[in-house]
């Protein structure tokens, strides 16, 4: 009996201890910021929320990447349902600085750095025009301001993270007295980040980070993306989505020009599946978006194959398909689990769609032009010309060599019949009157694929 009670107490104590332990959910980002890292962040936040994690730990080491993906990540982190802690190990440059700034707390390795968030061209690394920098300055400033104010040394309220420092990471014209002048883009060392309250402290390991937060009893769960996650990240890249939209639009256009299940329709169907499948399987879009798209496709098919002319069904189908495509872009750029859609998300979605539409129009114009046949016509059309100058002829001209030869009328020529020359029979026409069978004949000319003969 005592053994049973002791066992029960041991189980209860173990369950109580497990309940008291903190769950730290870790996402390691050590790659270029892009659609894949955004999808991994989305997935990790969803799993952390489902497991009731106490801390979301972002293990960060990146030189930056796409501003759009970084903006989606920072918005998701700002709206996370649990405290978010960044461990900069060793770099949080450019877009990485924006992501680190979105976290509730930041810890950096002693030799780490954070900053240099100027928007640059992906082609040659040169700084983009000021309108891009202005947007990035606003994002950085808004992210810094989102952490609110705290009492200052003289009891006045000051920003917890000075927005001016965030702007100085983007623009060389911004100065911060005592930190940087107007000739350089700001990059903070670990000591500078702690001194200017952009980091809560320095740490060598994750254990040091958690110890600084007062967490000593914890379990760490790490998000581990599969190849499917990487594939989904690739297919949800705005550039890839734009290309898929281009194929959908161009495929539908060419299918309307020549109705029937051909290559254009198959290309459009495959592109639509690659566009919607990743977002549906990962829960980014609801099923109604996919249903609306394919309902529009059915209406368009009815208009093409069943209903004469082009009217309400075709227009409604095209409108439904466009609405579904744009809705998919909006959901892809929005927060995890169907979060809010702000003006920035709408702008990115419409910009992606318009760029894809422009590419589709350009591709259609190119393929419909005289250059289109040169690009694809050799494989899809019969473009070879059989010219006489190249030796191509429409009839057999071999009998022309018989002109001047003699033969025998194999049949009566009244006026047409057959003649025999060297044991071969040929069709012939008699000139100057009928010729009886067995008579000697002379071939006088070959004209319009026909031999003409005269009797001897």
XYZ file of C-alpha atoms in Angstrom:
456
model
C 0.000 0.000 0.000
C 2.780 2.406 0.919
C 4.557 1.534 -2.314
C 1.428 2.389 -4.324
C 1.048 5.729 -2.526
C 4.729 6.510 -3.041
C 4.425 5.723 -6.754
C 1.377 7.982 -7.062
C 3.171 10.805 -5.285
C 6.180 10.330 -7.556
C 3.978 10.582 -10.676
C 2.161 13.652 -9.331
C 5.449 15.306 -8.406
C 6.858 14.569 -11.849
C 3.792 16.016 -13.555
C 3.932 19.104 -11.343
C 7.626 19.577 -12.086
C 7.017 19.201 -15.820
C 4.216 21.737 -15.612
C 6.470 24.211 -13.824
C 9.233 23.911 -16.415
C 9.267 26.638 -19.048
C 8.938 25.653 -22.689
C 11.248 27.595 -24.979
C 10.468 27.284 -28.673
C 13.524 28.023 -30.810
C 13.656 29.099 -34.459
C 17.128 29.185 -35.972
C 17.550 31.569 -38.907
C 21.032 31.435 -40.385
C 20.200 32.062 -44.010
C 19.212 34.909 -46.291
C 15.856 36.420 -45.416
C 13.273 35.436 -48.009
C 10.014 33.618 -48.602
C 11.357 30.411 -47.025
C 12.386 32.094 -43.760
C 9.019 33.870 -43.684
C 7.169 30.556 -44.065
C 9.372 28.970 -41.410
C 8.622 31.860 -39.037
C 4.912 31.490 -39.699
C 5.010 27.757 -39.074
C 7.186 28.090 -35.979
C 4.906 30.702 -34.408
C 1.869 28.528 -35.067
C 3.524 25.486 -33.500
C 4.789 27.498 -30.531
C 1.283 28.825 -29.934
C -0.243 25.357 -30.260
C 2.227 23.994 -27.684
C 1.667 26.932 -25.288
C 5.335 27.861 -25.323
C 6.443 30.370 -22.705
C 9.217 31.933 -24.796
C 9.770 32.197 -28.534
C 13.533 32.315 -29.076
C 14.780 33.612 -32.422
C 18.342 32.397 -32.950
C 19.490 34.901 -35.558
C 22.538 34.971 -37.818
C 21.871 36.639 -41.166
C 23.243 39.313 -43.458
C 19.735 40.328 -44.580
C 17.611 39.653 -47.629
C 14.216 40.640 -49.014
C 12.566 43.623 -47.347
C 9.075 42.268 -48.044
C 9.729 38.954 -46.301
C 11.483 40.736 -43.419
C 8.523 43.086 -43.002
C 6.137 40.116 -42.814
C 8.379 38.439 -40.244
C 8.727 41.551 -38.075
C 4.930 42.099 -38.118
C 4.307 38.493 -37.101
C 6.857 38.747 -34.275
C 5.347 42.003 -33.016
C 1.930 40.303 -32.805
C 3.144 37.030 -31.293
C 1.102 35.690 -28.377
C 4.194 35.103 -26.229
C 7.406 36.981 -25.384
C 9.868 36.948 -28.279
C 13.601 36.960 -27.565
C 16.319 37.404 -30.187
C 19.786 35.930 -29.778
C 22.065 37.598 -32.364
C 24.753 35.053 -33.153
C 26.686 36.765 -34.852
C 24.986 38.989 -37.420
C 21.737 40.899 -37.695
C 22.473 43.010 -40.739
C 20.066 44.871 -43.015
C 16.719 43.025 -42.956
C 18.043 41.014 -40.004
C 18.311 44.239 -37.971
C 14.615 44.919 -38.612
C 13.703 41.417 -37.434
C 15.846 41.701 -34.291
C 14.343 45.110 -33.536
C 10.857 43.566 -33.606
C 11.686 41.208 -30.711
C 10.773 42.062 -27.120
C 14.309 41.406 -25.914
C 17.646 41.196 -27.726
C 20.825 39.491 -26.570
C 24.026 39.556 -28.596
C 27.270 37.659 -28.588
C 30.146 39.925 -27.517
C 31.490 40.005 -31.094
C 28.094 40.384 -32.784
C 26.797 43.378 -34.728
C 23.419 44.773 -35.776
C 22.452 47.452 -38.305
C 23.291 48.590 -41.859
C 19.676 48.438 -42.998
C 19.973 50.558 -46.137
C 17.870 49.169 -48.998
C 20.168 48.098 -51.843
C 19.710 46.695 -55.312
C 19.968 42.932 -55.562
C 21.777 43.264 -58.890
C 24.830 45.342 -57.973
C 24.436 46.236 -54.280
C 24.013 49.975 -54.872
C 21.655 51.982 -52.663
C 18.109 52.276 -53.971
C 16.415 55.674 -54.549
C 15.213 57.690 -51.578
C 11.589 56.566 -51.812
C 12.730 53.030 -50.905
C 14.901 54.366 -48.089
C 12.004 56.489 -46.836
C 9.789 53.428 -46.535
C 12.514 51.466 -44.772
C 13.152 54.366 -42.364
C 9.446 54.423 -41.530
C 9.363 50.657 -40.893
C 12.432 50.816 -38.654
C 11.115 53.844 -36.771
C 7.660 52.294 -36.298
C 9.209 49.052 -35.043
C 11.328 50.921 -32.493
C 8.332 52.981 -31.355
C 6.206 49.831 -30.941
C 8.198 48.995 -27.796
C 6.814 52.097 -26.111
C 8.310 54.462 -23.561
C 9.917 54.004 -20.152
C 10.802 56.438 -17.350
C 14.063 58.266 -18.084
C 16.800 59.443 -15.680
C 14.856 62.594 -14.851
C 11.538 60.705 -14.488
C 10.341 61.891 -17.911
C 9.087 59.291 -20.349
C 11.555 58.389 -23.089
C 11.501 55.847 -25.863
C 12.663 52.426 -24.730
C 14.430 52.112 -28.081
C 15.305 55.439 -29.619
C 13.622 55.603 -33.089
C 16.370 57.931 -34.306
C 18.908 55.130 -33.919
C 16.708 52.848 -36.019
C 16.561 55.492 -38.765
C 20.338 55.969 -38.621
C 20.696 52.284 -39.554
C 19.074 53.167 -42.893
C 20.068 56.739 -43.791
C 23.494 58.384 -43.660
C 21.824 61.787 -43.194
C 20.463 60.869 -39.762
C 22.677 61.841 -36.832
C 22.567 60.624 -33.254
C 24.602 62.871 -30.932
C 27.264 60.876 -29.143
C 26.810 57.853 -31.388
C 27.139 58.637 -35.109
C 27.501 61.623 -37.432
C 25.880 62.156 -40.842
C 28.529 60.421 -42.956
C 27.920 56.748 -42.170
C 25.186 54.169 -41.927
C 24.902 52.946 -38.351
C 25.928 49.454 -37.284
C 25.905 48.710 -33.565
C 28.406 46.498 -31.774
C 27.173 44.454 -28.847
C 28.508 46.988 -26.316
C 26.940 49.899 -28.201
C 23.624 48.071 -28.493
C 23.541 47.482 -24.724
C 24.624 51.050 -23.957
C 21.924 52.556 -26.179
C 19.235 50.096 -25.022
C 18.947 48.227 -28.304
C 19.986 45.027 -26.550
C 19.270 43.784 -23.049
C 22.649 42.172 -22.649
C 25.441 40.017 -24.033
C 25.465 36.235 -24.031
C 27.653 33.447 -25.334
C 25.011 30.726 -25.482
C 21.264 30.213 -25.345
C 21.657 29.058 -21.732
C 23.206 32.458 -20.929
C 20.278 34.208 -22.607
C 17.714 32.279 -20.598
C 19.700 32.751 -17.391
C 19.668 36.512 -17.972
C 15.886 36.289 -18.229
C 15.725 34.403 -14.944
C 14.735 31.122 -16.574
C 16.690 28.213 -15.135
C 14.294 25.271 -15.470
C 13.227 24.821 -19.070
C 12.843 22.575 -22.098
C 13.840 23.696 -25.589
C 11.856 22.663 -28.656
C 13.441 23.533 -31.995
C 11.606 24.068 -35.272
C 13.108 21.808 -37.944
C 11.896 22.539 -41.485
C 11.454 19.619 -43.859
C 12.050 19.602 -47.607
C 8.342 20.259 -47.985
C 8.743 23.478 -45.979
C 11.585 24.569 -48.271
C 9.514 23.734 -51.362
C 6.534 25.628 -49.987
C 8.796 28.575 -49.247
C 10.086 28.556 -52.824
C 6.619 28.376 -54.376
C 5.304 31.187 -52.143
C 8.152 33.493 -53.142
C 6.539 36.650 -54.611
C 8.742 36.394 -57.709
C 7.726 32.762 -58.292
C 4.076 33.594 -57.621
C 4.308 36.429 -60.138
C 5.652 34.027 -62.781
C 2.855 31.536 -62.045
C 0.239 34.278 -62.367
C 1.827 35.276 -65.680
C 1.512 31.699 -66.977
C -2.122 31.508 -65.804
C -3.080 34.751 -67.558
C -1.165 33.972 -70.771
C -2.498 30.408 -70.853
C -6.104 31.583 -70.524
C -5.612 34.184 -73.265
C -4.145 31.752 -75.778
C -6.811 29.179 -74.906
C -9.504 31.740 -75.738
C -7.814 32.330 -79.087
C -7.929 28.628 -80.006
C -10.484 26.757 -77.848
C -9.687 23.155 -76.999
C -7.559 21.388 -74.417
C -4.109 22.210 -75.709
C -0.768 23.274 -74.335
C -1.938 26.750 -73.112
C -4.748 25.298 -71.007
C -2.509 22.611 -69.521
C 0.140 25.223 -68.653
C -2.491 27.418 -66.974
C -3.879 24.492 -64.960
C -0.433 23.386 -63.756
C 0.492 26.979 -62.839
C -2.786 27.372 -60.906
C -2.119 24.167 -58.960
C 1.434 25.271 -58.106
C 0.091 28.681 -57.070
C -2.724 27.558 -54.766
C -1.504 24.146 -53.548
C 1.336 25.362 -51.255
C -0.815 28.065 -49.662
C -3.734 25.686 -49.144
C -1.643 22.834 -47.730
C 0.132 25.166 -45.286
C -3.139 26.760 -44.221
C -2.276 30.190 -45.610
C -5.462 30.451 -47.658
C -8.911 29.166 -46.826
C -10.661 26.650 -49.030
C -13.127 29.279 -50.268
C -10.307 31.036 -52.161
C -9.490 27.877 -54.113
C -13.189 27.174 -54.694
C -13.769 30.680 -56.069
C -10.840 30.324 -58.486
C -11.914 26.979 -59.913
C -15.576 28.085 -60.017
C -14.406 30.992 -62.151
C -12.467 28.563 -64.344
C -15.625 26.447 -64.823
C -17.632 29.525 -65.821
C -14.937 30.485 -68.311
C -14.923 26.981 -69.804
C -18.721 27.087 -70.161
C -18.403 30.404 -71.960
C -15.787 29.019 -74.336
C -17.190 25.556 -75.091
C -20.939 25.724 -74.398
C -22.389 29.239 -74.422
C -22.068 31.046 -77.781
C -20.376 34.455 -77.775
C -18.723 36.026 -74.781
C -20.921 37.443 -72.045
C -21.841 37.284 -68.374
C -20.439 33.822 -67.643
C -17.019 34.614 -69.140
C -16.708 38.008 -67.462
C -17.865 36.602 -64.107
C -15.417 33.710 -64.396
C -12.443 35.966 -65.149
C -13.409 38.324 -62.297
C -13.692 35.397 -59.859
C -10.291 34.035 -60.878
C -8.625 37.444 -60.502
C -10.257 37.945 -57.089
C -9.046 34.525 -55.901
C -5.482 35.158 -57.084
C -5.335 38.532 -55.306
C -6.908 37.040 -52.170
C -4.193 34.394 -52.165
C -1.501 37.081 -52.320
C -3.154 39.006 -49.478
C -3.334 35.911 -47.287
C 0.265 34.977 -48.096
C 1.584 38.386 -47.011
C -0.676 38.662 -43.950
C -0.029 37.472 -40.408
C -0.083 33.786 -39.431
C -3.422 32.122 -38.695
C -5.442 34.593 -40.709
C -4.113 37.727 -39.006
C -4.818 41.313 -39.955
C -4.177 42.728 -43.421
C -2.786 46.270 -43.414
C -2.133 48.748 -46.209
C 1.424 47.496 -46.653
C 0.145 43.968 -47.342
C -2.417 45.289 -49.834
C 0.273 47.329 -51.583
C 2.622 44.356 -51.918
C -0.159 42.077 -53.170
C -1.358 44.556 -55.794
C 2.217 45.331 -56.879
C 2.961 41.611 -57.338
C -0.259 41.092 -59.315
C 0.287 44.136 -61.534
C 3.879 43.106 -62.285
C 2.705 39.594 -63.173
C -0.040 41.022 -65.393
C 2.478 43.272 -67.150
C 4.769 40.288 -67.747
C 1.847 38.288 -69.136
C 0.915 41.089 -71.543
C 4.547 41.348 -72.636
C 4.801 37.581 -73.162
C 1.569 37.545 -75.181
C 2.727 40.451 -77.337
C 6.068 38.760 -77.961
C 4.582 35.387 -78.875
C 1.998 37.022 -81.142
C 4.644 39.068 -82.960
C 6.850 38.001 -85.864
C 9.545 37.121 -83.347
C 7.293 34.600 -81.631
C 7.529 32.099 -84.457
C 11.292 32.392 -84.355
C 11.333 31.602 -80.641
C 8.880 28.700 -80.516
C 7.591 28.194 -84.044
C 10.314 25.734 -85.017
C 8.906 23.316 -82.458
C 5.191 24.078 -82.682
C 4.577 25.029 -86.333
C 5.449 23.776 -89.852
C 7.574 26.718 -90.982
C 9.799 25.068 -93.610
C 9.170 26.222 -97.207
C 9.746 23.908 -100.166
C 10.994 26.291 -102.849
C 11.706 25.361 -106.512
C 15.055 27.123 -106.226
C 15.999 24.607 -103.540
C 15.050 21.679 -105.786
C 11.522 21.117 -104.470
C 8.890 20.446 -107.160
C 5.237 19.547 -107.197
C 5.317 16.731 -109.816
C 7.663 14.034 -111.057
C 9.740 15.495 -113.921
C 11.620 12.296 -114.707
C 9.621 11.676 -117.974
C 10.991 14.956 -119.383
C 14.208 13.122 -120.310
C 12.237 11.116 -122.879
C 11.678 14.140 -125.139
C 13.062 13.274 -128.623
C 12.927 9.539 -128.029
C 10.898 7.069 -130.064
C 8.498 4.444 -128.818
C 5.407 2.400 -129.603
C 1.767 3.239 -128.870
C 0.840 0.618 -126.295
C -2.838 1.576 -126.643
C -4.789 3.675 -129.076
C -4.254 7.394 -128.366
C -7.656 9.135 -128.920
C -6.019 11.514 -128.123
C -4.714 10.199 -124.771
C -3.443 6.761 -124.025
C -0.262 4.962 -123.204
C 3.070 4.645 -124.966
C 5.904 2.190 -124.406
C 9.517 3.379 -124.294
C 12.322 0.969 -123.390
C 9.795 -1.435 -121.866
C 8.176 1.228 -119.638
C 4.620 2.513 -120.071
C 3.804 6.210 -119.844
C 0.648 8.289 -120.162
C 0.756 10.405 -123.299
C -1.384 12.660 -125.513
C -1.333 12.464 -129.317
C -0.729 15.605 -131.365
C -2.057 15.996 -134.953
C -4.688 13.280 -134.833
C -5.441 9.905 -133.293
C -2.761 7.192 -133.256
C -3.598 3.500 -133.428
C -2.072 0.920 -131.096
C 1.242 -0.547 -132.323
C 2.186 2.569 -134.298
C 5.582 4.115 -133.990
C 5.583 7.450 -132.126
C 8.052 10.230 -131.329
C 7.907 12.116 -128.030
C 7.960 15.800 -128.890
C 7.489 17.617 -125.576
C 6.839 17.353 -121.818
C 4.446 19.988 -120.490
C 2.263 20.248 -117.364
C 3.486 16.821 -116.229
C 2.281 15.277 -119.498
C 4.121 13.634 -122.471
C 3.029 14.678 -125.985
C 3.731 12.437 -128.995
C 3.344 12.409 -132.796
C 2.987 9.423 -135.111
C 5.836 8.600 -137.465
